[in-house]
Short mmCIF file of C-alpha atoms in Angstrom, two decimals:
data_model
loop_
_atom_site.label_atom_id
_atom_site.label_comp_id
_atom_site.label_asym_id
_atom_site.label_seq_id
_atom_site.Cartn_x
_atom_site.Cartn_y
_atom_site.Cartn_z
CA MET A 263 -6.08 14.86 15.94
CA ALA A 264 -6.34 12.24 18.69
CA ASP A 265 -7.89 9.80 16.20
CA SER A 266 -4.96 10.36 13.86
CA ASN A 267 -2.49 9.60 16.66
CA MET A 268 -4.42 6.48 17.69
CA SER A 269 -4.40 5.33 14.06
CA ASP A 270 -0.62 5.75 14.05
CA VAL A 271 -0.35 3.70 17.25
CA ILE A 272 -2.51 0.89 15.87
CA GLU A 273 -0.55 0.91 12.60
CA ALA A 274 2.78 0.76 14.46
CA TYR A 275 1.53 -2.12 16.61
CA LEU A 276 0.43 -4.16 13.58
CA LYS A 277 3.66 -3.41 11.69
CA GLN A 278 5.70 -4.50 14.71
CA ILE A 279 3.92 -7.86 14.66
CA LEU A 280 4.40 -8.10 10.89
CA GLN A 281 8.17 -7.68 11.34
CA GLN A 282 8.19 -11.00 13.19
CA ALA A 283 5.89 -12.80 10.75
CA ASN A 284 4.88 -11.92 7.20
CA GLU A 285 1.27 -12.81 8.00
CA ILE A 286 -0.96 -12.08 10.97
CA GLU A 287 -4.52 -12.94 11.80
CA ILE A 288 -6.37 -10.69 14.22
CA ARG A 289 -9.89 -10.25 15.50
CA ARG A 290 -11.19 -6.73 14.94
CA VAL A 291 -13.05 -6.74 18.27
CA ASP A 292 -9.97 -7.84 20.25
CA LEU A 293 -7.83 -5.13 18.66
CA ALA A 294 -10.51 -2.49 19.29
CA GLN A 295 -10.68 -3.51 22.96
CA ARG A 296 -6.88 -3.48 23.29
CA PHE A 297 -6.74 0.16 22.13
CA SER A 298 -10.13 1.26 23.57
CA VAL A 299 -11.50 2.28 20.17
CA VAL A 300 -14.54 1.32 18.16
CA PRO A 301 -14.12 -1.46 15.57
CA SER A 302 -14.64 1.06 12.76
CA GLN A 303 -11.35 2.71 13.81
CA ILE A 304 -9.63 -0.64 13.19
CA ASN A 305 -11.36 -0.84 9.80
CA TYR A 306 -10.09 2.64 8.96
CA VAL A 307 -6.48 1.78 9.82
CA ILE A 308 -6.62 -1.48 7.86
CA LYS A 309 -8.24 0.14 4.82
CA THR A 310 -5.94 3.16 4.62
CA ARG A 311 -2.61 1.77 5.78
CA PHE A 312 -2.63 -1.95 4.95
CA ASN A 313 -3.71 -2.01 1.33
CA THR A 314 -2.12 -3.32 -1.85
CA GLU A 315 -0.60 0.07 -2.63
CA ASN A 316 1.30 -0.14 0.64
CA GLY A 317 2.42 -3.73 0.05
CA TYR A 318 -0.20 -5.71 1.97
CA LEU A 319 -2.95 -8.16 1.11
CA VAL A 320 -5.93 -8.11 3.46
CA GLU A 321 -8.52 -10.84 3.82
CA SER A 322 -11.49 -10.30 6.06
CA LYS A 323 -14.19 -12.61 7.39
CA ARG A 324 -17.08 -11.06 9.25
CA GLY A 325 -19.31 -12.64 11.82
CA GLY A 326 -18.87 -14.37 15.19
CA GLY A 327 -15.62 -16.11 14.31
CA GLY A 328 -14.55 -13.23 12.08
CA TYR A 329 -10.97 -12.21 11.58
CA ILE A 330 -8.70 -10.00 9.53
CA ARG A 331 -5.65 -11.57 7.92
CA ILE A 332 -2.87 -9.21 6.84
CA VAL A 333 -0.12 -10.55 4.62
CA LYS A 334 3.00 -8.56 3.82
CA MET A 335 3.65 -8.99 0.11
CA ALA A 336 7.08 -9.88 -1.19
CA LEU A 337 7.02 -7.94 -4.44
CA ARG A 338 10.47 -8.68 -5.83
CA SER A 339 10.09 -12.44 -5.82
CA GLU A 340 6.44 -12.37 -6.88
CA PRO A 341 5.87 -10.59 -10.24
CA GLN A 342 2.17 -11.42 -10.05
CA LEU A 343 1.89 -9.15 -6.99
CA ILE A 344 3.32 -6.23 -8.98
CA GLU A 345 0.64 -7.03 -11.52
CA GLU A 346 -1.97 -7.01 -8.75
CA ILE A 347 -0.91 -3.52 -7.65
CA LYS A 348 -1.08 -2.47 -11.28
CA GLN A 349 -4.57 -3.95 -11.69
CA GLN A 350 -5.88 -2.24 -8.56
CA LEU A 351 -4.72 1.25 -9.52
CA PRO A 352 -7.69 3.45 -10.36
CA GLU A 353 -7.92 5.31 -13.66
CA VAL A 354 -7.28 8.57 -11.79
CA VAL A 355 -4.43 8.43 -9.27
CA SER A 356 -3.73 11.07 -6.62
CA PHE A 357 -0.20 12.06 -5.70
CA ARG A 358 -0.81 10.51 -2.28
CA THR A 359 -1.62 7.13 -3.85
CA ALA A 360 1.43 7.43 -6.12
CA THR A 361 3.59 8.13 -3.07
CA SER A 362 2.25 4.99 -1.36
CA VAL A 363 3.05 2.85 -4.39
CA ILE A 364 6.58 4.28 -4.74
CA SER A 365 7.18 3.87 -0.98
CA THR A 366 6.21 0.21 -1.23
CA LEU A 367 8.55 -0.32 -4.17
CA TYR A 368 11.35 1.32 -2.17
CA ARG A 369 10.59 -0.67 0.99
CA GLU A 370 10.72 -3.89 -1.03
CA GLN A 371 14.07 -2.78 -2.51
CA ILE A 372 12.73 -2.68 -6.05
CA LEU A 373 13.61 1.01 -6.32
CA THR A 374 16.40 2.94 -4.63
CA ALA A 375 15.57 6.02 -2.59
CA HIS A 376 17.04 8.18 -5.36
CA GLU A 377 14.97 6.47 -8.06
CA GLY A 378 11.85 6.84 -5.94
CA GLU A 379 12.45 10.56 -5.41
CA LEU A 380 13.03 11.11 -9.13
CA ILE A 381 9.84 9.25 -10.02
CA LEU A 382 7.83 11.19 -7.44
CA THR A 383 9.16 14.43 -8.95
CA LEU A 384 7.83 13.32 -12.32
CA LEU A 385 4.48 12.33 -10.79
CA SER A 386 4.09 15.52 -8.74
CA ASN A 387 1.17 17.92 -9.07
CA GLU A 388 3.57 20.63 -10.25
CA THR A 389 5.03 18.50 -13.04
CA LEU A 390 1.69 17.19 -14.25
CA SER A 391 -0.13 20.51 -13.96
CA VAL A 392 -2.29 20.67 -17.09
CA GLY A 393 -5.12 22.81 -15.76
CA ASN A 394 -7.44 19.86 -15.16
CA ILE A 395 -7.11 17.76 -12.01
CA THR A 396 -8.83 14.73 -13.57
CA VAL A 397 -6.51 14.71 -16.56
CA GLN A 398 -3.58 15.16 -14.18
CA GLY A 399 -4.66 12.07 -12.23
CA GLN A 400 -5.17 10.09 -15.43
CA LEU A 401 -1.65 10.95 -16.62
CA ARG A 402 -0.24 9.93 -13.24
CA ALA A 403 -2.13 6.62 -13.44
CA ARG A 404 -0.81 5.88 -16.92
CA LEU A 405 2.76 6.69 -15.89
CA LEU A 406 2.49 4.41 -12.85
CA GLN A 407 0.98 1.64 -14.98
CA GLN A 408 3.95 1.83 -17.34
CA LEU A 409 6.44 1.85 -14.46
CA LEU A 410 4.82 -1.22 -12.90
CA SER A 411 4.77 -3.01 -16.26
CA ARG A 412 8.48 -2.40 -16.68
CA LEU A 413 9.27 -3.51 -13.11
CA ARG A 414 7.24 -6.67 -13.58
CA PHE A 415 9.11 -7.45 -16.78
CA GLU A 416 12.44 -6.92 -15.03
CA SER A 417 11.44 -9.08 -12.04
CA GLU A 418 10.46 -11.92 -14.37
CA ARG A 419 13.91 -11.77 -16.00
CA ASP A 420 15.73 -12.09 -12.64
#
């Protein structure tokens, strides 16, 4: 539980910096020292909370002068980034992943809160219950793919 709380603290710290600038460059070791954690804890936070599904691009360089660059994506003005999210979706999508994608679309004001809630209802485990969890995840993936295709089309028309 303490690890979970520390992950939340690290995430909040990075998001606070990202509010001031859409791009940050950090050294994994420096961040680990700042929070008295091992560098793998920083990797965990970056991998699980700053991914494309959540609206971020991450570039990493390892080694002595290594760094992690986190860029907050601007989805509405960049249809190719919607396409990138679409391309990175796996063939089987969990409800948790779907929630991350919908949250990003809401945060970027592509969907309203009401639209997001309706879509999540349609993507829920209860709605897609077909007796096979793999098929359920495949259906969810296909539905998300279609949603992203439509949103990309609409953003290109704007």
